[in-house]
Amino acid sequence: MRPDSTSLTPSPIPTSSPTPTLSPAPVPYCEPPGEFVQGGITYVKRTTIANKDFRQGTSHIWKYGLQYIRGSDKKEVYYCHECTVGKSKQELFVINGTSRIRNHLEQKHQIDPQSGIKRKGSVRKSIIDQQKDAAASNTFFWKESVEKFKELLIRWIVYCHIAFFN
């Protein structure tokens, strides 16, 4: 960089919650099996049966897992290295996008969904962030439930010819 050029880097914004320490790269994993059985269903590693031109996606989820083919219906599923390292049961998500897998990596293994960097140590959201998340999800849930309840109540009243006065 030339001394006379200017750099547009944002200054860090102080926060009240502690900043998590991020690990730049995933730990090296043991070689996953070429084939395994879970719940009576056989799964085969995608690269074992793939064509020569098979290309892995560019998402960071592939640093933490692999594609397997489910024998029963030939669907592609996601095998999580982190679940294996942590001795957790493989959830084997059907691959139809990356959002569900990114959510799994964030919630179960503290891997940032945007950058794909694993957080070291236990990272907790601030109380305010937790309340905001809860309020957002509860508002959506209750709004639909209340509207559905109102609709069903009105249908029931009309269907049963219920009078509110004598």
mmCIF file of C-alpha atoms in Angstrom:
data_model
loop_
_atom_site.group_PDB
_atom_site.id
_atom_site.type_symbol
_atom_site.label_atom_id
_atom_site.label_comp_id
_atom_site.label_asym_id
_atom_site.label_seq_id
_atom_site.Cartn_x
_atom_site.Cartn_y
_atom_site.Cartn_z
ATOM 1 C CA MET A 1 0.000 0.000 0.000
ATOM 2 C CA ARG A 2 1.347 3.421 -0.890
ATOM 3 C CA PRO A 3 1.865 5.907 1.960
ATOM 4 C CA ASP A 4 -0.264 8.592 0.239
ATOM 5 C CA SER A 5 -3.302 6.343 -0.304
ATOM 6 C CA THR A 6 -6.079 6.226 2.229
ATOM 7 C CA SER A 7 -7.651 3.154 3.694
ATOM 8 C CA LEU A 8 -11.346 2.972 4.480
ATOM 9 C CA THR A 9 -11.430 0.571 7.407
ATOM 10 C CA PRO A 10 -14.161 0.958 9.998
ATOM 11 C CA SER A 11 -13.104 1.682 13.531
ATOM 12 C CA PRO A 12 -14.043 -0.983 16.070
ATOM 13 C CA ILE A 13 -17.273 -0.294 17.934
ATOM 14 C CA PRO A 14 -17.135 -1.048 21.653
ATOM 15 C CA THR A 15 -19.746 -3.508 22.909
ATOM 16 C CA SER A 16 -20.879 -4.419 26.366
ATOM 17 C CA SER A 17 -20.734 -8.163 25.741
ATOM 18 C CA PRO A 18 -17.389 -9.947 25.472
ATOM 19 C CA THR A 19 -16.113 -10.530 21.951
ATOM 20 C CA PRO A 20 -15.614 -14.214 21.164
ATOM 21 C CA THR A 21 -12.198 -15.462 20.186
ATOM 22 C CA LEU A 22 -12.365 -16.877 16.703
ATOM 23 C CA SER A 23 -10.370 -19.769 15.326
ATOM 24 C CA PRO A 24 -9.228 -19.034 11.754
ATOM 25 C CA ALA A 25 -9.382 -22.601 10.428
ATOM 26 C CA PRO A 26 -11.103 -25.820 11.354
ATOM 27 C CA VAL A 27 -9.131 -28.506 13.106
ATOM 28 C CA PRO A 28 -7.968 -31.373 10.907
ATOM 29 C CA TYR A 29 -10.483 -34.211 11.082
ATOM 30 C CA CYS A 30 -10.000 -37.959 10.947
ATOM 31 C CA GLU A 31 -10.752 -39.536 7.598
ATOM 32 C CA PRO A 32 -14.513 -40.186 7.525
ATOM 33 C CA PRO A 33 -15.730 -43.625 6.477
ATOM 34 C CA GLY A 34 -16.414 -44.294 2.809
ATOM 35 C CA GLU A 35 -19.624 -45.993 3.839
ATOM 36 C CA PHE A 36 -21.561 -46.368 7.096
ATOM 37 C CA VAL A 37 -24.933 -47.561 8.381
ATOM 38 C CA GLN A 38 -27.176 -45.518 10.689
ATOM 39 C CA GLY A 39 -30.729 -46.469 11.585
ATOM 40 C CA GLY A 40 -30.612 -49.430 9.196
ATOM 41 C CA ILE A 41 -29.854 -47.161 6.218
ATOM 42 C CA THR A 42 -26.557 -47.275 4.328
ATOM 43 C CA TYR A 43 -24.795 -44.013 3.461
ATOM 44 C CA VAL A 44 -21.998 -43.809 0.869
ATOM 45 C CA LYS A 45 -19.536 -40.922 0.548
ATOM 46 C CA ARG A 46 -20.405 -38.760 -2.464
ATOM 47 C CA THR A 47 -16.811 -38.568 -3.700
ATOM 48 C CA THR A 48 -16.687 -42.375 -3.831
ATOM 49 C CA ILE A 49 -19.455 -42.573 -6.433
ATOM 50 C CA ALA A 50 -19.140 -39.097 -8.003
ATOM 51 C CA ASN A 51 -18.258 -38.332 -11.582
ATOM 52 C CA LYS A 52 -14.834 -36.921 -12.376
ATOM 53 C CA ASP A 53 -16.304 -33.437 -12.760
ATOM 54 C CA PHE A 54 -17.886 -33.413 -9.283
ATOM 55 C CA ARG A 55 -17.094 -30.103 -7.570
ATOM 56 C CA GLN A 56 -17.735 -29.324 -3.916
ATOM 57 C CA GLY A 57 -19.673 -26.127 -3.166
ATOM 58 C CA THR A 58 -17.999 -22.895 -2.097
ATOM 59 C CA SER A 59 -19.877 -22.470 1.190
ATOM 60 C CA HIS A 60 -17.925 -22.704 4.438
ATOM 61 C CA ILE A 61 -20.107 -25.622 5.541
ATOM 62 C CA TRP A 62 -17.909 -27.938 3.474
ATOM 63 C CA LYS A 63 -14.940 -27.224 5.777
ATOM 64 C CA TYR A 64 -16.944 -28.919 8.540
ATOM 65 C CA GLY A 65 -18.630 -31.773 6.697
ATOM 66 C CA LEU A 66 -19.128 -33.916 3.621
ATOM 67 C CA GLN A 67 -21.833 -35.091 1.269
ATOM 68 C CA TYR A 68 -23.077 -38.649 1.562
ATOM 69 C CA ILE A 69 -25.697 -40.421 -0.532
ATOM 70 C CA ARG A 70 -28.509 -42.112 1.390
ATOM 71 C CA GLY A 71 -29.035 -45.633 0.052
ATOM 72 C CA SER A 72 -32.800 -45.780 0.589
ATOM 73 C CA ASP A 73 -33.779 -42.856 -1.647
ATOM 74 C CA LYS A 74 -30.463 -41.659 -3.167
ATOM 75 C CA LYS A 75 -30.778 -38.207 -1.562
ATOM 76 C CA GLU A 76 -27.659 -36.236 -0.691
ATOM 77 C CA VAL A 77 -27.171 -35.663 3.041
ATOM 78 C CA TYR A 78 -24.686 -33.617 5.089
ATOM 79 C CA TYR A 79 -22.262 -35.506 7.351
ATOM 80 C CA CYS A 80 -20.924 -33.206 10.106
ATOM 81 C CA HIS A 81 -17.280 -33.662 11.174
ATOM 82 C CA GLU A 82 -17.924 -31.663 14.350
ATOM 83 C CA CYS A 83 -20.641 -34.107 15.469
ATOM 84 C CA THR A 84 -18.161 -36.961 15.018
ATOM 85 C CA VAL A 85 -15.440 -35.159 16.995
ATOM 86 C CA GLY A 86 -17.923 -34.300 19.766
ATOM 87 C CA LYS A 87 -19.270 -37.886 19.813
ATOM 88 C CA SER A 88 -22.767 -36.612 18.913
ATOM 89 C CA LYS A 89 -25.222 -38.548 16.772
ATOM 90 C CA GLN A 90 -25.099 -37.541 13.111
ATOM 91 C CA GLU A 91 -28.265 -35.667 12.173
ATOM 92 C CA LEU A 92 -27.643 -36.169 8.423
ATOM 93 C CA PHE A 93 -29.538 -33.227 6.938
ATOM 94 C CA VAL A 94 -30.903 -33.614 3.409
ATOM 95 C CA ILE A 95 -29.028 -31.074 1.306
ATOM 96 C CA ASN A 96 -31.405 -28.574 -0.299
ATOM 97 C CA GLY A 97 -29.552 -25.391 0.598
ATOM 98 C CA THR A 98 -27.098 -24.381 3.296
ATOM 99 C CA SER A 99 -29.198 -22.451 5.821
ATOM 100 C CA ARG A 100 -30.273 -25.456 7.899
ATOM 101 C CA ILE A 101 -26.701 -26.761 8.020
ATOM 102 C CA ARG A 102 -25.337 -23.300 8.915
ATOM 103 C CA ASN A 103 -27.881 -23.076 11.754
ATOM 104 C CA HIS A 104 -26.806 -26.516 12.988
ATOM 105 C CA LEU A 105 -23.136 -25.494 12.919
ATOM 106 C CA GLU A 106 -23.911 -22.270 14.790
ATOM 107 C CA GLN A 107 -26.162 -23.759 17.468
ATOM 108 C CA LYS A 108 -24.379 -27.058 18.132
ATOM 109 C CA HIS A 109 -20.759 -26.184 17.382
ATOM 110 C CA GLN A 110 -20.466 -22.367 17.768
ATOM 111 C CA ILE A 111 -19.416 -21.801 14.148
ATOM 112 C CA ASP A 112 -20.221 -18.328 12.845
ATOM 113 C CA PRO A 113 -22.861 -18.666 10.095
ATOM 114 C CA GLN A 114 -21.505 -15.758 8.044
ATOM 115 C CA SER A 115 -17.747 -16.274 8.176
ATOM 116 C CA GLY A 116 -17.590 -19.986 8.944
ATOM 117 C CA ILE A 117 -15.064 -19.381 11.715
ATOM 118 C CA LYS A 118 -15.305 -21.518 14.840
ATOM 119 C CA ARG A 119 -15.595 -19.594 18.096
ATOM 120 C CA LYS A 120 -13.322 -20.738 20.887
ATOM 121 C CA GLY A 121 -14.758 -21.247 24.339
ATOM 122 C CA SER A 122 -18.340 -20.737 25.311
ATOM 123 C CA VAL A 123 -19.875 -17.710 23.698
ATOM 124 C CA ARG A 124 -23.061 -16.280 25.126
ATOM 125 C CA LYS A 125 -25.335 -13.700 23.630
ATOM 126 C CA SER A 126 -26.043 -10.651 25.712
ATOM 127 C CA ILE A 127 -29.320 -10.630 27.634
ATOM 128 C CA ILE A 128 -30.692 -7.922 25.350
ATOM 129 C CA ASP A 129 -29.867 -9.957 22.227
ATOM 130 C CA GLN A 130 -31.505 -13.036 23.747
ATOM 131 C CA GLN A 131 -34.635 -11.041 24.595
ATOM 132 C CA LYS A 132 -34.774 -9.521 21.098
ATOM 133 C CA ASP A 133 -34.503 -12.969 19.510
ATOM 134 C CA ALA A 134 -37.181 -14.378 21.823
ATOM 135 C CA ALA A 135 -39.507 -11.436 21.222
ATOM 136 C CA ALA A 136 -39.147 -11.740 17.460
ATOM 137 C CA SER A 137 -39.881 -15.459 17.415
ATOM 138 C CA ASN A 138 -42.686 -15.256 20.011
ATOM 139 C CA THR A 139 -44.436 -12.397 18.216
ATOM 140 C CA PHE A 140 -44.513 -14.366 15.003
ATOM 141 C CA PHE A 141 -45.673 -17.553 16.718
ATOM 142 C CA TRP A 142 -48.384 -15.914 18.797
ATOM 143 C CA LYS A 143 -49.671 -13.726 15.997
ATOM 144 C CA GLU A 144 -50.450 -16.734 13.826
ATOM 145 C CA SER A 145 -51.824 -18.751 16.734
ATOM 146 C CA VAL A 146 -54.162 -15.983 17.901
ATOM 147 C CA GLU A 147 -55.454 -15.358 14.382
ATOM 148 C CA LYS A 148 -56.074 -19.061 13.848
ATOM 149 C CA PHE A 149 -57.806 -19.336 17.236
ATOM 150 C CA LYS A 150 -60.116 -16.398 16.399
ATOM 151 C CA GLU A 151 -61.045 -17.944 13.075
ATOM 152 C CA LEU A 152 -61.806 -21.347 14.616
ATOM 153 C CA LEU A 153 -63.796 -19.780 17.475
ATOM 154 C CA ILE A 154 -65.997 -17.814 15.068
ATOM 155 C CA ARG A 155 -66.565 -20.894 12.908
ATOM 156 C CA TRP A 156 -67.545 -22.910 15.988
ATOM 157 C CA ILE A 157 -69.970 -20.210 17.214
ATOM 158 C CA VAL A 158 -71.631 -19.973 13.791
ATOM 159 C CA TYR A 159 -71.737 -23.735 13.257
ATOM 160 C CA CYS A 160 -73.288 -24.437 16.675
ATOM 161 C CA HIS A 161 -75.727 -21.471 16.514
ATOM 162 C CA ILE A 162 -74.543 -20.237 19.900
ATOM 163 C CA ALA A 163 -76.490 -17.264 21.269
ATOM 164 C CA PHE A 164 -74.772 -14.762 23.569
ATOM 165 C CA PHE A 165 -77.989 -13.534 25.252
ATOM 166 C CA ASN A 166 -81.416 -14.962 26.183
#
